[in-house]
Amino acid sequence: MNKFFSLKFAEDNLTFIEQTALPLSEQYITTDNYERIAEAIEKLEIRGAPAIGIAAAFGIALSFKNHNGKDDEYFYNVSNRLRRTRPTAVNLFWALQQMEETYKNLSSNDNIYSRLKEKAIAIHNEDIKKCDLIAKNGISIFERNSRVVTHCNTGKLATGGGGTALNVIKHAFHKGLIEHVFVDETRPLLQGARLTTFELAKESIPFYLITDSTAAFLMQQNKIDVAITGADRIATNGDSANKIGTYNLAVICKYHKIPFYIAAPTTTIDFNAKSGKDIPIEERDKTEINRIKDIKVTKSVYPVYNPSFDIIPNELITGIITEDKLYNFPYNFNV
Ligand code: MRU
C-alpha cells in the first residue's frame, strides 16, 4: 500500500493507522467508541501532538453518536477521560477546550452529535491547512543540497495533514533543496526508526537511519547542515517540549554552530506557560526501556527513569516555524 493516512473520519466512525505496528504491518482500526480512542492515545497507537488533539475531538463527538440530548455530566466524564490520556502535548487540551466551547453553546434542541462532529471535522481540516502553511514558511531554512537531521516523527502520522517538521523537509526535498535526511532512531519507542523512515521511504526521499548518539559525530565531520524537529508544547518565551533527546540535539547543534529549528502549529503554543518550567513532562512505563517490544534487555527489577519529553531552552532554537511565519529568537508569543 503506497498511500496511507493517520486519521480518517467517515460514515460516523474514526479510522486510524495503528502506529505501534508500523512499519512492519499497516493495519487500520475503525471505531466509534471514545474509550477505544482514549486507549489508542495512551498506547501511542495514535500519537504526535496535533494527531492526538484531532483524535480526542472525534472522541468527544462520537461519544454523542448514540447519546441523545445535552448531558453535562456525561460530556465532562468523556472529556476528562480523554484529558487524562497524555499530559505534555497541549494540542490535546486545546482541542478538548474547543469541543467544550462548542458544546456549551448548544441548546437542548440542537442535534448535539451533528454539531460536535462538524466541529471535530473543522479542527481536522484546519490542521491540514496549517501543515501546508508550515511547509511553505519553513522552506527558507534550507540551501541547495542540505543535509538535515530530525528527531522523532512529525509527518503525516503525527498530524491531521502532511506534518510539521517532516512536511517542511518533504516540501524542501521536492524543490530540490535536500540531499538526504539523517533520522534519529528516537529511543525508546523508535518513532524515528519505525515511523519517519516509513514516511520518507513512501516518498522516495533519501535518508540514513542513525542512533540518537550518532548526530554529534556527523556534525563534527561537517555532514549535517541543519536540524529541524516538532514540538509538543511551546511556552510563550519559546522554550519548547519535544520528544526526549531533542534537547541533546539542540545542544550539539549550538556547539557545532548548526541552526536548530522547531516547526509546529500555533495550537502547540501554550499561552498559559511562561517558560519551560510550566510544561508538564510525561513519565512513561519502565517496560518501554527495559524491553524492546517483548524482549527483555535487562533485569525487570532494575529501576528505570523514563521521561518521554525534554525541554529545549529558547536560546538554543534558531527559529520557530508556525502556520503564520518563521519566528526568530528571541520569542514572545504573548503578542
Ligand atoms: O510520544 P509521541 O510520539 O507522541 O511524541 C511526539 C513528538 O514528540 C513529536 O515531535 C511532536 O508531537 C510533534 S508532532 C508534529
mmCIF file of C-alpha atoms and ligand atoms in Angstrom, residues 19 41 44 46-52 86 89 91 131 151-155 157-159 163-166 186 189 191 194-195 229-233 241-244 246 263-265 268 282 284 308-309, ligand 1:
data_model
loop_
_atom_site.group_PDB
_atom_site.id
_atom_site.type_symbol
_atom_site.label_atom_id
_atom_site.label_comp_id
_atom_site.label_asym_id
_atom_site.label_seq_id
_atom_site.Cartn_x
_atom_site.Cartn_y
_atom_site.Cartn_z
ATOM 1 C CA GLN A 19 1.233 3.200 14.757
ATOM 2 C CA ILE A 41 -3.772 7.713 22.536
ATOM 3 C CA LEU A 44 0.633 5.583 21.193
ATOM 4 C CA ILE A 46 -2.369 7.385 17.752
ATOM 5 C CA ARG A 47 0.451 9.791 18.578
ATOM 6 C CA GLY A 48 2.024 13.125 17.679
ATOM 7 C CA ALA A 49 0.723 16.344 19.235
ATOM 8 C CA PRO A 50 -1.730 17.529 16.545
ATOM 9 C CA ALA A 51 -2.987 13.991 15.826
ATOM 10 C CA ILE A 52 -3.920 13.292 19.427
ATOM 11 C CA ARG A 86 -1.295 12.164 27.901
ATOM 12 C CA ALA A 89 1.130 17.845 24.152
ATOM 13 C CA ASN A 91 -2.858 20.323 21.351
ATOM 14 C CA CYS A 131 0.625 21.770 7.889
ATOM 15 C CA HIS A 151 14.206 13.561 15.743
ATOM 16 C CA CYS A 152 11.002 11.596 16.431
ATOM 17 C CA ASN A 153 8.164 11.616 13.895
ATOM 18 C CA THR A 154 6.499 14.822 12.779
ATOM 19 C CA GLY A 155 4.919 13.792 9.492
ATOM 20 C CA LEU A 157 1.355 10.123 11.104
ATOM 21 C CA ALA A 158 1.708 12.804 13.771
ATOM 22 C CA THR A 159 -0.826 15.285 12.408
ATOM 23 C CA GLY A 163 3.104 17.033 9.043
ATOM 24 C CA THR A 164 5.114 19.793 10.685
ATOM 25 C CA ALA A 165 8.930 19.471 10.615
ATOM 26 C CA LEU A 166 8.784 16.457 8.314
ATOM 27 C CA THR A 186 14.410 8.112 18.848
ATOM 28 C CA LEU A 189 9.839 3.877 21.269
ATOM 29 C CA GLN A 191 9.363 6.847 16.318
ATOM 30 C CA ARG A 194 9.788 2.979 12.682
ATOM 31 C CA LEU A 195 7.714 5.938 11.523
ATOM 32 C CA THR A 229 12.045 18.893 14.858
ATOM 33 C CA GLY A 230 8.485 19.353 16.033
ATOM 34 C CA ALA A 231 7.200 20.286 19.491
ATOM 35 C CA ASP A 232 4.528 19.109 21.896
ATOM 36 C CA ARG A 233 4.186 22.352 23.809
ATOM 37 C CA ALA A 241 8.976 20.492 24.909
ATOM 38 C CA ASN A 242 9.612 17.715 22.421
ATOM 39 C CA LYS A 243 10.471 14.026 22.380
ATOM 40 C CA ILE A 244 13.237 13.053 24.816
ATOM 41 C CA THR A 246 15.625 16.750 21.287
ATOM 42 C CA ALA A 263 8.106 23.590 13.362
ATOM 43 C CA ALA A 264 4.665 23.465 14.976
ATOM 44 C CA PRO A 265 1.178 24.866 14.532
ATOM 45 C CA THR A 268 1.107 23.861 20.147
ATOM 46 C CA GLU A 282 5.112 12.790 30.848
ATOM 47 C CA ARG A 284 6.088 6.518 30.899
ATOM 48 C CA SER A 308 9.084 10.972 27.474
ATOM 49 C CA PHE A 309 9.888 14.614 26.634
HETATM 50 O O1 MRU B 1 5.329 10.464 22.203
HETATM 51 P P1 MRU B 1 4.987 10.958 20.838
HETATM 52 O O2 MRU B 1 5.404 10.026 19.748
HETATM 53 O O3 MRU B 1 3.541 11.372 20.710
HETATM 54 O O4 MRU B 1 5.861 12.276 20.675
HETATM 55 C C1 MRU B 1 5.714 13.042 19.514
HETATM 56 C C2 MRU B 1 6.696 14.131 19.399
HETATM 57 O O5 MRU B 1 7.487 14.383 20.266
HETATM 58 C C3 MRU B 1 6.590 14.977 18.159
HETATM 59 O O6 MRU B 1 7.840 15.510 17.841
HETATM 60 C C4 MRU B 1 5.619 16.128 18.407
HETATM 61 O O7 MRU B 1 4.405 15.644 18.907
HETATM 62 C C5 MRU B 1 5.362 16.910 17.199
HETATM 63 S S1 MRU B 1 4.349 16.045 16.047
HETATM 64 C C6 MRU B 1 4.042 17.043 14.731
#
